[in-house]
mmCIF file of C-alpha atoms in Angstrom:
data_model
loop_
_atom_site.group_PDB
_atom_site.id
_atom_site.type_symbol
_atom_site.label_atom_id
_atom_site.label_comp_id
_atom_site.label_asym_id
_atom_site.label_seq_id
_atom_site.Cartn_x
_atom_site.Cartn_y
_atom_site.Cartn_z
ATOM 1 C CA UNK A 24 -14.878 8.702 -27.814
ATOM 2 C CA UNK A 25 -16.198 6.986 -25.142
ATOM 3 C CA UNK A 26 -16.107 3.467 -26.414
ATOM 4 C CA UNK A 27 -12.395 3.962 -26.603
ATOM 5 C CA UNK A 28 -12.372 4.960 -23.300
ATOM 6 C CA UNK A 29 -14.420 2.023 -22.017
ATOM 7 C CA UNK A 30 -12.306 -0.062 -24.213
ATOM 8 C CA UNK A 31 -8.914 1.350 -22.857
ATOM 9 C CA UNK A 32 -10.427 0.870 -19.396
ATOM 10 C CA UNK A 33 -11.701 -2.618 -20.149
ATOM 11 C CA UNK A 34 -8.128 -3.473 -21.011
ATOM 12 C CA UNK A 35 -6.532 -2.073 -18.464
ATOM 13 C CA UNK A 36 -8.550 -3.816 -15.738
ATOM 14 C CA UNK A 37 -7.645 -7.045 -17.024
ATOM 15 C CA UNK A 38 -3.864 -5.866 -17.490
ATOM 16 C CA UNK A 39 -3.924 -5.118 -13.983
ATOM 17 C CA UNK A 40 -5.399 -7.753 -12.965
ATOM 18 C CA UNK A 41 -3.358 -10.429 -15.027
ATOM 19 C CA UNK A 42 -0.157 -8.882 -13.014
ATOM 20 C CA UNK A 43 -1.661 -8.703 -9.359
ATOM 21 C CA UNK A 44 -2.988 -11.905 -9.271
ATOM 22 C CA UNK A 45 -0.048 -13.636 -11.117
ATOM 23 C CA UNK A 46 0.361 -17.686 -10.373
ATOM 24 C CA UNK A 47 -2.987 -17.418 -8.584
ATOM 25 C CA UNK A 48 -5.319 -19.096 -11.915
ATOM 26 C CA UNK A 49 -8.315 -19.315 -9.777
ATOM 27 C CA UNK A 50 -8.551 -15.783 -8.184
ATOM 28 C CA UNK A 51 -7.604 -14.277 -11.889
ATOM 29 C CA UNK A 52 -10.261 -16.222 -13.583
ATOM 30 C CA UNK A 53 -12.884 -15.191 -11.282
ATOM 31 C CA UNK A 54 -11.680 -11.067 -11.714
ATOM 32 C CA UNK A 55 -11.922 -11.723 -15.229
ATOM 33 C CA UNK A 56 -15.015 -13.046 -15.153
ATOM 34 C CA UNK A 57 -16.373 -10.296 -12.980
ATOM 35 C CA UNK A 58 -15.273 -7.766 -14.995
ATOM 36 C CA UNK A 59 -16.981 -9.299 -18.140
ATOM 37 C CA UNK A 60 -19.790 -9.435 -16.504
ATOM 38 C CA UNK A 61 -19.929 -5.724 -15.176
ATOM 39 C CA UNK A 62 -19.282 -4.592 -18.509
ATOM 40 C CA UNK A 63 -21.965 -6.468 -20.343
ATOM 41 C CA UNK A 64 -24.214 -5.184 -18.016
ATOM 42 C CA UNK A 65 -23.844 -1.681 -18.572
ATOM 43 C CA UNK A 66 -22.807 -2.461 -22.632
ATOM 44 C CA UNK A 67 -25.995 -0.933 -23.303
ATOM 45 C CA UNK A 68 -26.460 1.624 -21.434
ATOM 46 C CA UNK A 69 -26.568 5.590 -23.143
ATOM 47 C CA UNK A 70 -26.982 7.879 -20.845
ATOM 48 C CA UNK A 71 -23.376 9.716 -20.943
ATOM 49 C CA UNK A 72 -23.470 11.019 -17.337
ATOM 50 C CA UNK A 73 -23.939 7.252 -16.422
ATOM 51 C CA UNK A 74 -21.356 5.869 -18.817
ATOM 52 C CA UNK A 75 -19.021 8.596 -17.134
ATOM 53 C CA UNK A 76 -19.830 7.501 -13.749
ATOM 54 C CA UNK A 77 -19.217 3.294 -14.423
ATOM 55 C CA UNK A 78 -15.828 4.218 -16.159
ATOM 56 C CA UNK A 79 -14.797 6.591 -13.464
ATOM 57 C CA UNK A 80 -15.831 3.493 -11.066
ATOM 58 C CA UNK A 81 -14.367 0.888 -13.088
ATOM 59 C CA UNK A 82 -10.621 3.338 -13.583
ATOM 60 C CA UNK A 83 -10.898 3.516 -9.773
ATOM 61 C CA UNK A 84 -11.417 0.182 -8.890
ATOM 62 C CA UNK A 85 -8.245 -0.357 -11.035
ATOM 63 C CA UNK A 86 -6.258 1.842 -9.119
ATOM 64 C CA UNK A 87 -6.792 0.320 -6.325
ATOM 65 C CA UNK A 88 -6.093 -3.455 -7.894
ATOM 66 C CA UNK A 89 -2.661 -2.189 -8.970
ATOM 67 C CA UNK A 90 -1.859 0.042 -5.520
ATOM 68 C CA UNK A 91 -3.046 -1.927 -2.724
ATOM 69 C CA UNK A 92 -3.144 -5.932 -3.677
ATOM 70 C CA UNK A 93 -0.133 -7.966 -2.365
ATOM 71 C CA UNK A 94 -0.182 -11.567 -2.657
ATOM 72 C CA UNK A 95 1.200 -13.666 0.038
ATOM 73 C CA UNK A 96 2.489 -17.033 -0.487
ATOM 74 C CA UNK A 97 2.525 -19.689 2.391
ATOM 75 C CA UNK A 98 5.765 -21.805 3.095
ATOM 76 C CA UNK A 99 5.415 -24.492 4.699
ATOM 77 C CA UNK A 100 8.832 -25.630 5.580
ATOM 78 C CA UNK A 101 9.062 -22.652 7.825
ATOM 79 C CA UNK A 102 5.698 -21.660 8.589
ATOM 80 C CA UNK A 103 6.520 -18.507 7.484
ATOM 81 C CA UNK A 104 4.412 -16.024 5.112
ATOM 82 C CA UNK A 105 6.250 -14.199 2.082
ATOM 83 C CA UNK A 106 4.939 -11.612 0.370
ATOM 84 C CA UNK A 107 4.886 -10.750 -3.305
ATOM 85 C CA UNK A 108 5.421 -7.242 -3.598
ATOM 86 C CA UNK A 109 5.671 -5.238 -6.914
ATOM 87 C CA UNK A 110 6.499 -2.073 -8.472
ATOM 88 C CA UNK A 111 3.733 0.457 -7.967
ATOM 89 C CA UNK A 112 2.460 -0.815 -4.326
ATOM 90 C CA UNK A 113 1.119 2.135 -1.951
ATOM 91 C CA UNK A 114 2.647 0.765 0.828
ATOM 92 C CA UNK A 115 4.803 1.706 4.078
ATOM 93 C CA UNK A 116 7.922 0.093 5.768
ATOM 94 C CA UNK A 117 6.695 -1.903 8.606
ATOM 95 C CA UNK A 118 8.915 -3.397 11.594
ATOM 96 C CA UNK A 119 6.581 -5.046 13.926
ATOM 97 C CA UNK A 120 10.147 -6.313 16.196
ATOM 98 C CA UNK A 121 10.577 -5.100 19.577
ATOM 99 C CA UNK A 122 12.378 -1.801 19.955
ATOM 100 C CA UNK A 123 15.951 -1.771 21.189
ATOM 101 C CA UNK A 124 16.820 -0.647 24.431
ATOM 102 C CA UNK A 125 18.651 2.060 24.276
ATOM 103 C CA UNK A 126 21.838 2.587 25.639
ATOM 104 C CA UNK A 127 22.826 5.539 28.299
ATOM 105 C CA UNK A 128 26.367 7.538 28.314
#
């Protein structure tokens, strides 16, 4: 049971990660690489409680990948910033122009 888990979770980090970091080949190869490496760490670890704990971790970490990463892409032409957003972003309008003045009757 919990190898499937780990293996669901394993998958999912890297399906998460393949759409967050999307066009960026560097930053995707090195979150890939990083989560190999965390799990072969722990591969052999057997202590249930503790496998329960790095998969809660690893589920969470995910969560936040997929709800709070937005990639931002730098024009040059206008010296403007655009970003990337997605479905599933935990994220709030923002309007950072200066308030109207408003008008009295």
């Amino acid at each position: 049971m919990q190898r499937a888990h780990a293996l669901k979770v394993f998958r999912d980090l890297h399906r998460t990660c393949r759409i967050v970091f999307d066009g960026d080949v560097s930053t995707f190869k090195t979150a890939k690489d990083r989560i190999r490496a965390e799990f072969r760490a722990n591969q052999m670890e057997r202590d249930p409680q503790k496998i329960a704990e790095l998969l809660k971790y690893a589920e969470d970490v995910e969560m936040l990948l997929r709800t709070t990463v937005i990639q931002v892409e730098y024009d040059e032409n206008t010296s403007r910033c655009k970003l990337k957003l997605r479905k599933g972003l935990a994220y709030q309008s923002f309007d950072d122009s200066p308030p109207t003045p408003k008008s009295s009757v």
